[in-house]
Amino acid sequence: MFVPKQFHFLFFIFFYVLNLFAQDKGKLMPFRQIIIDIEQQHQVSFNYTEDAIFELQLCPPKKSLSLDQKLQYLAKKTNLSFENIGNKFINIYKIENEPKKICAYIISSTDKKPIENANINLSNKTQLTTDANGYFEFKKEDSSLFTISHVGFVTKRITAGNTDSKNCLEIVLEPEITELEEIKTNAILASGISKNNDGSFQIKPKKFGILPGLIEPDALQTMQQIPGVNSLDESVSSINVRGGTHDQNLFLWNGIRMFQTGHFFGLISVFNPNLAHTISIYKNGSSAFFGESVSSVVAISSTPEKAEKNSFSAGINMINADVYAKYNLSKKSYIEISARKSITDFVETPTYKEYFNKVFQNTTITDFSSKHNIDYEKDKKFGFYDATLKYAQKIGSKDQIVLDLITIKDNLEVFQSATLYDVHKTANNNLRQQNYGGNLSWRRNWNSFNTTKINIYNSSYELLANQKTSLENQIVIQENTVNNNGINLENNHIISPKFSINDGYQFNEIGITNLEDVTNPDFYSKTKDVLRTHALIFEGKYNDTLSRIYFKAGTRINYIEKFKKYIVEPRMQFGYGISKSLNIELLGELKSQTSQQIIDLQKDYFGIEKRRWIISNNTTIPIQKSRQISLNLFYKKNDWLLDIENFYKKVTGITTSSQGFQNQLEFVRTTGGYEVLGTEFLIQKKINQFLTWFSYTYNNNNYHFSNYEFSRFPNNFELTHTLSWAGIYEKNNFKIALGAKWSSGRPKTSLADSQIDPSDPVLVFNKPNNTNLHIFSQLNLSTTYKWESEKGIQYKLGVSILNILNRKNEISEYYRINSLSNSIEEVETFALQRTPNVSFRVSL
């Protein structure tokens, strides 16, 4: 049967009316459940008081209706009014007894997100907090004046006498820019380098400008520009901070302790300069969460502070080539990789040749050629690489897991042959140095006030030397390995906008093996030592930006299982702003260290990387302990900056074998300490795009060996006077820097003026470190230029020249008996001569 077309319209009306009736005659549902369903379907949030919807039930609106249609339906069926704010927030009021209220939403100016748990203080002393939507309300009669505060934001005072309860305020809070981390300056020595209120220096490689001699933001090269930090032999594997040795510094990469810090046996940092996001350097007053160092702390993090877009870059210079890539797998996860490799397999550049000559001075490699200069042949192969992997995953809105992996390797192979007096001799040398590490961390934000972080890490280090000689038919194998594991737990609690507490626990296990295997004559020695340490940490921080007071104090309590020994390490940082331009700062710390590097023989590991790691035995190798205090005056106004710091540092428990003696103490085994009293001065001026600075460091550094004939004498790493200057110009994409460095020579020990029997020469020394080397001076230049193509591809070209004047700077001197000539010879080692470098980088 056919239905007339006029009935089609009637059927439609009939079913539409029936559908409306079905809404009214459906099953009753609690009002609370109805609005929860609406919130989930339309991604909105309702704000209401409990008494407004108490025991209220009705039939729910149909899900196919729009949000406004549903609100109209609810308003018709109840005695409520609904205020829709941008289809995001909906306020519910009782119509018959709607109180006069003040309401507002608090949001952040940076990301426009609601601020939860902001403190609202009314004039009648009533206190409120905002909900997850940043919303709060109160009766008009209670107050018309209120203040809003939250940690990390500037406190705001609001007068709201004329606001209407149905027109909620939108209050924007600005970040607290005078917070601790940037209160002093964010451009010291160069752009991208800042000094924090806790006394630490912070380097942001991606914001880094330029420094003399550097075309890349190398972490360990850059830190040597900071007053009090230097390297006597131009090596990033021999960084001395306030008179300490390199092994007394703690180097962390994403929470992993690194035992190898240099490629090319110290001339290049192992940390890829294009990867790091933040580098923090502490000379004193470090956090109680840092252990195992009696000198400085260098903490490198490659985790970005905020989400970043996908990126890729590749670069090359006259030593190595590298690639970097970051890819966002989703909105909550990303993967980041980097790799770098030397180009020495393909070409030997002038830069490589200068580096090679510098590294292999006065080693068994060069000794072979000097002693066998007839029909001498050499075939060498050297290379290095490093690679990193990071995977980060956010789980929900409160949790994040991060995995970091790093691998570093240097490998040297040298084959030498010579014929002397009809005797053919060969030497096959292999030296390998590598460090692997991994760290898995979990971070949870319980709420705005409490955070927990747990990380598990491992670091494995190996130094292996293998030498085969044909004439003696001898094989010599030397190996030093380190295996370091641990777990860290850290809790952060914000008690108030000014006061916070951190507490935690750390477990650390370190095992070190030393192996020596010799044939003809046969000799074998292998030792392995393990130490396990537990640490409890507690520290509190008070930071009042209004009164300009900063105070942080903490304690680290170490327990060493093997020795059943407790070591308490208090730390302290205090800063006071005398005015907006002038700050005074007092730092102090007590620290300890159970592992160190020593030199048994100067020719160990071919004399290239002579140091091996060992563990304290609490007797002949004591636990090293340090105490340090410093007073700093910091002034900044009208683009002038003045920084003066006086410090006193004392370290005990050192051994003579850890100090690299090449005099009468080379084979003496005793323990002692050293004391340093010093001043560090920096003055800086910025004029438009030009920045210039001058620094001066004074050190009075002396050893104390009570069991030795001369109990007090100058430290091997003392540089009494050091001066540095730089002039930097940056405009748009062009940067250029010229700088000079001058220092008094390091201590050395001269020979006594006694008669020497030519037939039986004997080394007779004066008092240790009785004189000094010649003055060290160097002039360096670097420049970079960056441009961008129409497709958005960025290019960067850099040129640097170290030691422009090609000055021959002596960095060490000692004496030895030449077995061939049966005479005493003076052995000198020199710094790099004029060394150019060119880099080119492409970024997408």
PDB file of N, CA and C in Angstrom, residues 343-410:
ATOM      1  N   ILE A 343      87.128  11.864  12.023  1.00  0.00           N
ATOM      2  CA  ILE A 343      87.294  11.723  10.569  1.00  0.00           C
ATOM      3  C   ILE A 343      88.723  11.322  10.220  1.00  0.00           C
ATOM      4  N   THR A 344      89.490  10.914  11.252  1.00  0.00           N
ATOM      5  CA  THR A 344      90.893  10.566  11.028  1.00  0.00           C
ATOM      6  C   THR A 344      91.059   9.315  10.170  1.00  0.00           C
ATOM      7  N   ASP A 345      89.996   8.516  10.035  1.00  0.00           N
ATOM      8  CA  ASP A 345      90.067   7.350   9.149  1.00  0.00           C
ATOM      9  C   ASP A 345      90.175   7.766   7.687  1.00  0.00           C
ATOM     10  N   PHE A 346      89.725   8.988   7.384  1.00  0.00           N
ATOM     11  CA  PHE A 346      89.654   9.427   5.997  1.00  0.00           C
ATOM     12  C   PHE A 346      90.688  10.498   5.660  1.00  0.00           C
ATOM     13  N   VAL A 347      91.004  11.358   6.629  1.00  0.00           N
ATOM     14  CA  VAL A 347      91.907  12.468   6.345  1.00  0.00           C
ATOM     15  C   VAL A 347      92.599  12.913   7.622  1.00  0.00           C
ATOM     16  N   GLU A 348      93.852  13.339   7.497  1.00  0.00           N
ATOM     17  CA  GLU A 348      94.602  13.894   8.623  1.00  0.00           C
ATOM     18  C   GLU A 348      94.730  15.400   8.393  1.00  0.00           C
ATOM     19  N   THR A 349      93.907  16.149   9.086  1.00  0.00           N
ATOM     20  CA  THR A 349      93.860  17.588   8.924  1.00  0.00           C
ATOM     21  C   THR A 349      94.985  18.253   9.725  1.00  0.00           C
ATOM     22  N   PRO A 350      95.283  19.528   9.461  1.00  0.00           N
ATOM     23  CA  PRO A 350      96.276  20.246  10.279  1.00  0.00           C
ATOM     24  C   PRO A 350      95.904  20.264  11.763  1.00  0.00           C
ATOM     25  N   THR A 351      94.600  20.327  12.049  1.00  0.00           N
ATOM     26  CA  THR A 351      94.156  20.308  13.443  1.00  0.00           C
ATOM     27  C   THR A 351      94.488  18.975  14.091  1.00  0.00           C
ATOM     28  N   TYR A 352      94.230  17.875  13.375  1.00  0.00           N
ATOM     29  CA  TYR A 352      94.544  16.546  13.903  1.00  0.00           C
ATOM     30  C   TYR A 352      96.046  16.405  14.164  1.00  0.00           C
ATOM     31  N   LYS A 353      96.872  16.887  13.262  1.00  0.00           N
ATOM     32  CA  LYS A 353      98.328  16.759  13.410  1.00  0.00           C
ATOM     33  C   LYS A 353      98.825  17.516  14.641  1.00  0.00           C
ATOM     34  N   GLU A 354      98.278  18.710  14.877  1.00  0.00           N
ATOM     35  CA  GLU A 354      98.672  19.459  16.065  1.00  0.00           C
ATOM     36  C   GLU A 354      98.233  18.737  17.333  1.00  0.00           C
ATOM     37  N   TYR A 355      97.015  18.203  17.320  1.00  0.00           N
ATOM     38  CA  TYR A 355      96.517  17.457  18.477  1.00  0.00           C
ATOM     39  C   TYR A 355      97.382  16.226  18.731  1.00  0.00           C
ATOM     40  N   PHE A 356      97.718  15.513  17.655  1.00  0.00           N
ATOM     41  CA  PHE A 356      98.496  14.288  17.801  1.00  0.00           C
ATOM     42  C   PHE A 356      99.876  14.593  18.382  1.00  0.00           C
ATOM     43  N   ASN A 357     100.525  15.623  17.863  1.00  0.00           N
ATOM     44  CA  ASN A 357     101.848  15.996  18.367  1.00  0.00           C
ATOM     45  C   ASN A 357     101.792  16.406  19.830  1.00  0.00           C
ATOM     46  N   LYS A 358     100.720  17.094  20.209  1.00  0.00           N
ATOM     47  CA  LYS A 358     100.574  17.530  21.601  1.00  0.00           C
ATOM     48  C   LYS A 358     100.389  16.323  22.529  1.00  0.00           C
ATOM     49  N   VAL A 359      99.513  15.393  22.170  1.00  0.00           N
ATOM     50  CA  VAL A 359      99.172  14.273  23.043  1.00  0.00           C
ATOM     51  C   VAL A 359     100.346  13.321  23.228  1.00  0.00           C
ATOM     52  N   PHE A 360     101.111  13.065  22.155  1.00  0.00           N
ATOM     53  CA  PHE A 360     102.113  12.003  22.217  1.00  0.00           C
ATOM     54  C   PHE A 360     103.532  12.509  22.505  1.00  0.00           C
ATOM     55  N   GLN A 361     103.629  13.728  23.017  1.00  0.00           N
ATOM     56  CA  GLN A 361     104.933  14.195  23.460  1.00  0.00           C
ATOM     57  C   GLN A 361     105.440  13.357  24.636  1.00  0.00           C
ATOM     58  N   ASN A 362     106.717  12.966  24.597  1.00  0.00           N
ATOM     59  CA  ASN A 362     107.382  12.299  25.726  1.00  0.00           C
ATOM     60  C   ASN A 362     106.621  11.076  26.229  1.00  0.00           C
ATOM     61  N   THR A 363     106.110  10.293  25.297  1.00  0.00           N
ATOM     62  CA  THR A 363     105.461   9.027  25.633  1.00  0.00           C
ATOM     63  C   THR A 363     106.321   7.894  25.087  1.00  0.00           C
ATOM     64  N   THR A 364     105.957   6.662  25.403  1.00  0.00           N
ATOM     65  CA  THR A 364     106.728   5.531  24.872  1.00  0.00           C
ATOM     66  C   THR A 364     106.617   5.455  23.345  1.00  0.00           C
ATOM     67  N   ILE A 365     105.576   6.048  22.795  1.00  0.00           N
ATOM     68  CA  ILE A 365     105.422   6.059  21.335  1.00  0.00           C
ATOM     69  C   ILE A 365     106.521   6.897  20.701  1.00  0.00           C
ATOM     70  N   THR A 366     106.720   8.120  21.215  1.00  0.00           N
ATOM     71  CA  THR A 366     107.744   9.007  20.647  1.00  0.00           C
ATOM     72  C   THR A 366     109.137   8.621  21.128  1.00  0.00           C
ATOM     73  N   ASP A 367     109.253   8.028  22.309  1.00  0.00           N
ATOM     74  CA  ASP A 367     110.556   7.570  22.789  1.00  0.00           C
ATOM     75  C   ASP A 367     111.137   6.518  21.856  1.00  0.00           C
ATOM     76  N   PHE A 368     110.288   5.662  21.335  1.00  0.00           N
ATOM     77  CA  PHE A 368     110.737   4.605  20.428  1.00  0.00           C
ATOM     78  C   PHE A 368     111.397   5.217  19.194  1.00  0.00           C
ATOM     79  N   SER A 369     110.766   6.242  18.624  1.00  0.00           N
ATOM     80  CA  SER A 369     111.301   6.850  17.408  1.00  0.00           C
ATOM     81  C   SER A 369     112.576   7.627  17.688  1.00  0.00           C
ATOM     82  N   SER A 370     112.670   8.255  18.872  1.00  0.00           N
ATOM     83  CA  SER A 370     113.862   9.038  19.181  1.00  0.00           C
ATOM     84  C   SER A 370     115.064   8.153  19.479  1.00  0.00           C
ATOM     85  N   LYS A 371     114.805   6.938  19.993  1.00  0.00           N
ATOM     86  CA  LYS A 371     115.904   6.029  20.331  1.00  0.00           C
ATOM     87  C   LYS A 371     116.280   5.107  19.165  1.00  0.00           C
ATOM     88  N   HIS A 372     115.410   5.023  18.188  1.00  0.00           N
ATOM     89  CA  HIS A 372     115.669   4.143  17.044  1.00  0.00           C
ATOM     90  C   HIS A 372     115.402   4.944  15.766  1.00  0.00           C
ATOM     91  N   ASN A 373     116.314   5.860  15.478  1.00  0.00           N
ATOM     92  CA  ASN A 373     116.081   6.771  14.357  1.00  0.00           C
ATOM     93  C   ASN A 373     116.715   6.295  13.050  1.00  0.00           C
ATOM     94  N   ILE A 374     117.136   5.026  13.023  1.00  0.00           N
ATOM     95  CA  ILE A 374     117.692   4.469  11.794  1.00  0.00           C
ATOM     96  C   ILE A 374     116.664   3.529  11.182  1.00  0.00           C
ATOM     97  N   ASP A 375     116.287   3.781   9.926  1.00  0.00           N
ATOM     98  CA  ASP A 375     115.282   2.971   9.225  1.00  0.00           C
ATOM     99  C   ASP A 375     114.000   2.872  10.045  1.00  0.00           C
ATOM    100  N   TYR A 376     113.586   3.998  10.603  1.00  0.00           N
ATOM    101  CA  TYR A 376     112.387   4.003  11.459  1.00  0.00           C
ATOM    102  C   TYR A 376     111.136   4.105  10.594  1.00  0.00           C
ATOM    103  N   GLU A 377     110.162   3.243  10.889  1.00  0.00           N
ATOM    104  CA  GLU A 377     108.877   3.277  10.195  1.00  0.00           C
ATOM    105  C   GLU A 377     107.754   3.227  11.211  1.00  0.00           C
ATOM    106  N   LYS A 378     106.642   3.839  10.847  1.00  0.00           N
ATOM    107  CA  LYS A 378     105.503   3.890  11.777  1.00  0.00           C
ATOM    108  C   LYS A 378     104.203   3.841  10.997  1.00  0.00           C
ATOM    109  N   ASP A 379     103.269   3.070  11.531  1.00  0.00           N
ATOM    110  CA  ASP A 379     101.917   3.016  10.967  1.00  0.00           C
ATOM    111  C   ASP A 379     100.942   3.168  12.130  1.00  0.00           C
ATOM    112  N   LYS A 380     100.156   4.203  12.098  1.00  0.00           N
ATOM    113  CA  LYS A 380      99.263   4.478  13.230  1.00  0.00           C
ATOM    114  C   LYS A 380      97.825   4.558  12.754  1.00  0.00           C
ATOM    115  N   LYS A 381      96.930   4.196  13.668  1.00  0.00           N
ATOM    116  CA  LYS A 381      95.498   4.277  13.409  1.00  0.00           C
ATOM    117  C   LYS A 381      94.816   4.737  14.685  1.00  0.00           C
ATOM    118  N   PHE A 382      94.151   5.855  14.587  1.00  0.00           N
ATOM    119  CA  PHE A 382      93.489   6.406  15.765  1.00  0.00           C
ATOM    120  C   PHE A 382      92.061   6.831  15.402  1.00  0.00           C
ATOM    121  N   GLY A 383      91.139   6.574  16.314  1.00  0.00           N
ATOM    122  CA  GLY A 383      89.765   6.994  16.082  1.00  0.00           C
ATOM    123  C   GLY A 383      88.976   7.024  17.374  1.00  0.00           C
ATOM    124  N   PHE A 384      87.894   7.763  17.356  1.00  0.00           N
ATOM    125  CA  PHE A 384      87.011   7.809  18.519  1.00  0.00           C
ATOM    126  C   PHE A 384      85.574   8.001  18.054  1.00  0.00           C
ATOM    127  N   TYR A 385      84.643   7.628  18.915  1.00  0.00           N
ATOM    128  CA  TYR A 385      83.237   7.885  18.636  1.00  0.00           C
ATOM    129  C   TYR A 385      82.479   7.968  19.956  1.00  0.00           C
ATOM    130  N   ASP A 386      81.311   8.562  19.895  1.00  0.00           N
ATOM    131  CA  ASP A 386      80.369   8.550  21.015  1.00  0.00           C
ATOM    132  C   ASP A 386      78.956   8.566  20.444  1.00  0.00           C
ATOM    133  N   ALA A 387      78.030   8.004  21.196  1.00  0.00           N
ATOM    134  CA  ALA A 387      76.633   7.940  20.758  1.00  0.00           C
ATOM    135  C   ALA A 387      75.731   7.970  21.980  1.00  0.00           C
ATOM    136  N   THR A 388      74.559   8.579  21.839  1.00  0.00           N
ATOM    137  CA  THR A 388      73.597   8.649  22.932  1.00  0.00           C
ATOM    138  C   THR A 388      72.198   8.339  22.418  1.00  0.00           C
ATOM    139  N   LEU A 389      71.367   7.860  23.328  1.00  0.00           N
ATOM    140  CA  LEU A 389      69.965   7.583  23.029  1.00  0.00           C
ATOM    141  C   LEU A 389      69.117   8.014  24.221  1.00  0.00           C
ATOM    142  N   LYS A 390      68.033   8.710  23.942  1.00  0.00           N
ATOM    143  CA  LYS A 390      67.084   9.101  24.982  1.00  0.00           C
ATOM    144  C   LYS A 390      65.676   8.762  24.526  1.00  0.00           C
ATOM    145  N   TYR A 391      64.927   8.130  25.448  1.00  0.00           N
ATOM    146  CA  TYR A 391      63.509   7.869  25.197  1.00  0.00           C
ATOM    147  C   TYR A 391      62.729   8.402  26.389  1.00  0.00           C
ATOM    148  N   ALA A 392      61.757   9.265  26.133  1.00  0.00           N
ATOM    149  CA  ALA A 392      60.947   9.864  27.195  1.00  0.00           C
ATOM    150  C   ALA A 392      59.482   9.593  26.930  1.00  0.00           C
ATOM    151  N   GLN A 393      58.760   9.209  27.976  1.00  0.00           N
ATOM    152  CA  GLN A 393      57.336   8.873  27.857  1.00  0.00           C
ATOM    153  C   GLN A 393      56.584   9.440  29.047  1.00  0.00           C
ATOM    154  N   LYS A 394      55.596  10.284  28.774  1.00  0.00           N
ATOM    155  CA  LYS A 394      54.699  10.755  29.822  1.00  0.00           C
ATOM    156  C   LYS A 394      53.541   9.777  29.951  1.00  0.00           C
ATOM    157  N   ILE A 395      53.178   9.462  31.194  1.00  0.00           N
ATOM    158  CA  ILE A 395      52.064   8.557  31.475  1.00  0.00           C
ATOM    159  C   ILE A 395      51.019   9.352  32.242  1.00  0.00           C
ATOM    160  N   GLY A 396      49.940   9.661  31.572  1.00  0.00           N
ATOM    161  CA  GLY A 396      48.941  10.517  32.191  1.00  0.00           C
ATOM    162  C   GLY A 396      49.477  11.928  32.348  1.00  0.00           C
ATOM    163  N   SER A 397      48.967  12.620  33.349  1.00  0.00           N
ATOM    164  CA  SER A 397      49.394  14.002  33.569  1.00  0.00           C
ATOM    165  C   SER A 397      50.373  14.130  34.721  1.00  0.00           C
ATOM    166  N   LYS A 398      50.691  13.011  35.393  1.00  0.00           N
ATOM    167  CA  LYS A 398      51.507  13.089  36.592  1.00  0.00           C
ATOM    168  C   LYS A 398      52.832  12.333  36.503  1.00  0.00           C
ATOM    169  N   ASP A 399      52.982  11.421  35.562  1.00  0.00           N
ATOM    170  CA  ASP A 399      54.156  10.547  35.541  1.00  0.00           C
ATOM    171  C   ASP A 399      54.952  10.708  34.253  1.00  0.00           C
ATOM    172  N   GLN A 400      56.267  10.512  34.386  1.00  0.00           N
ATOM    173  CA  GLN A 400      57.145  10.512  33.220  1.00  0.00           C
ATOM    174  C   GLN A 400      58.281   9.521  33.445  1.00  0.00           C
ATOM    175  N   ILE A 401      58.592   8.744  32.416  1.00  0.00           N
ATOM    176  CA  ILE A 401      59.709   7.801  32.439  1.00  0.00           C
ATOM    177  C   ILE A 401      60.706   8.230  31.369  1.00  0.00           C
ATOM    178  N   VAL A 402      61.999   8.246  31.727  1.00  0.00           N
ATOM    179  CA  VAL A 402      63.051   8.641  30.792  1.00  0.00           C
ATOM    180  C   VAL A 402      64.168   7.608  30.835  1.00  0.00           C
ATOM    181  N   LEU A 403      64.585   7.148  29.665  1.00  0.00           N
ATOM    182  CA  LEU A 403      65.705   6.222  29.529  1.00  0.00           C
ATOM    183  C   LEU A 403      66.832   6.934  28.795  1.00  0.00           C
ATOM    184  N   ASP A 404      68.045   6.925  29.386  1.00  0.00           N
ATOM    185  CA  ASP A 404      69.225   7.533  28.765  1.00  0.00           C
ATOM    186  C   ASP A 404      70.321   6.488  28.634  1.00  0.00           C
ATOM    187  N   LEU A 405      70.942   6.426  27.449  1.00  0.00           N
ATOM    188  CA  LEU A 405      72.060   5.528  27.189  1.00  0.00           C
ATOM    189  C   LEU A 405      73.185   6.333  26.544  1.00  0.00           C
ATOM    190  N   ILE A 406      74.437   5.997  26.896  1.00  0.00           N
ATOM    191  CA  ILE A 406      75.587   6.684  26.310  1.00  0.00           C
ATOM    192  C   ILE A 406      76.722   5.684  26.130  1.00  0.00           C
ATOM    193  N   THR A 407      77.457   5.808  25.041  1.00  0.00           N
ATOM    194  CA  THR A 407      78.633   4.985  24.802  1.00  0.00           C
ATOM    195  C   THR A 407      79.747   5.861  24.246  1.00  0.00           C
ATOM    196  N   ILE A 408      80.967   5.647  24.754  1.00  0.00           N
ATOM    197  CA  ILE A 408      82.131   6.461  24.396  1.00  0.00           C
ATOM    198  C   ILE A 408      83.306   5.516  24.170  1.00  0.00           C
ATOM    199  N   LYS A 409      84.088   5.764  23.130  1.00  0.00           N
ATOM    200  CA  LYS A 409      85.242   4.895  22.879  1.00  0.00           C
ATOM    201  C   LYS A 409      86.339   5.643  22.134  1.00  0.00           C
ATOM    202  N   ASP A 410      87.579   5.425  22.586  1.00  0.00           N
ATOM    203  CA  ASP A 410      88.783   5.888  21.894  1.00  0.00           C
ATOM    204  C   ASP A 410      89.668   4.679  21.645  1.00  0.00           C
TER     205      ASP A 410
END
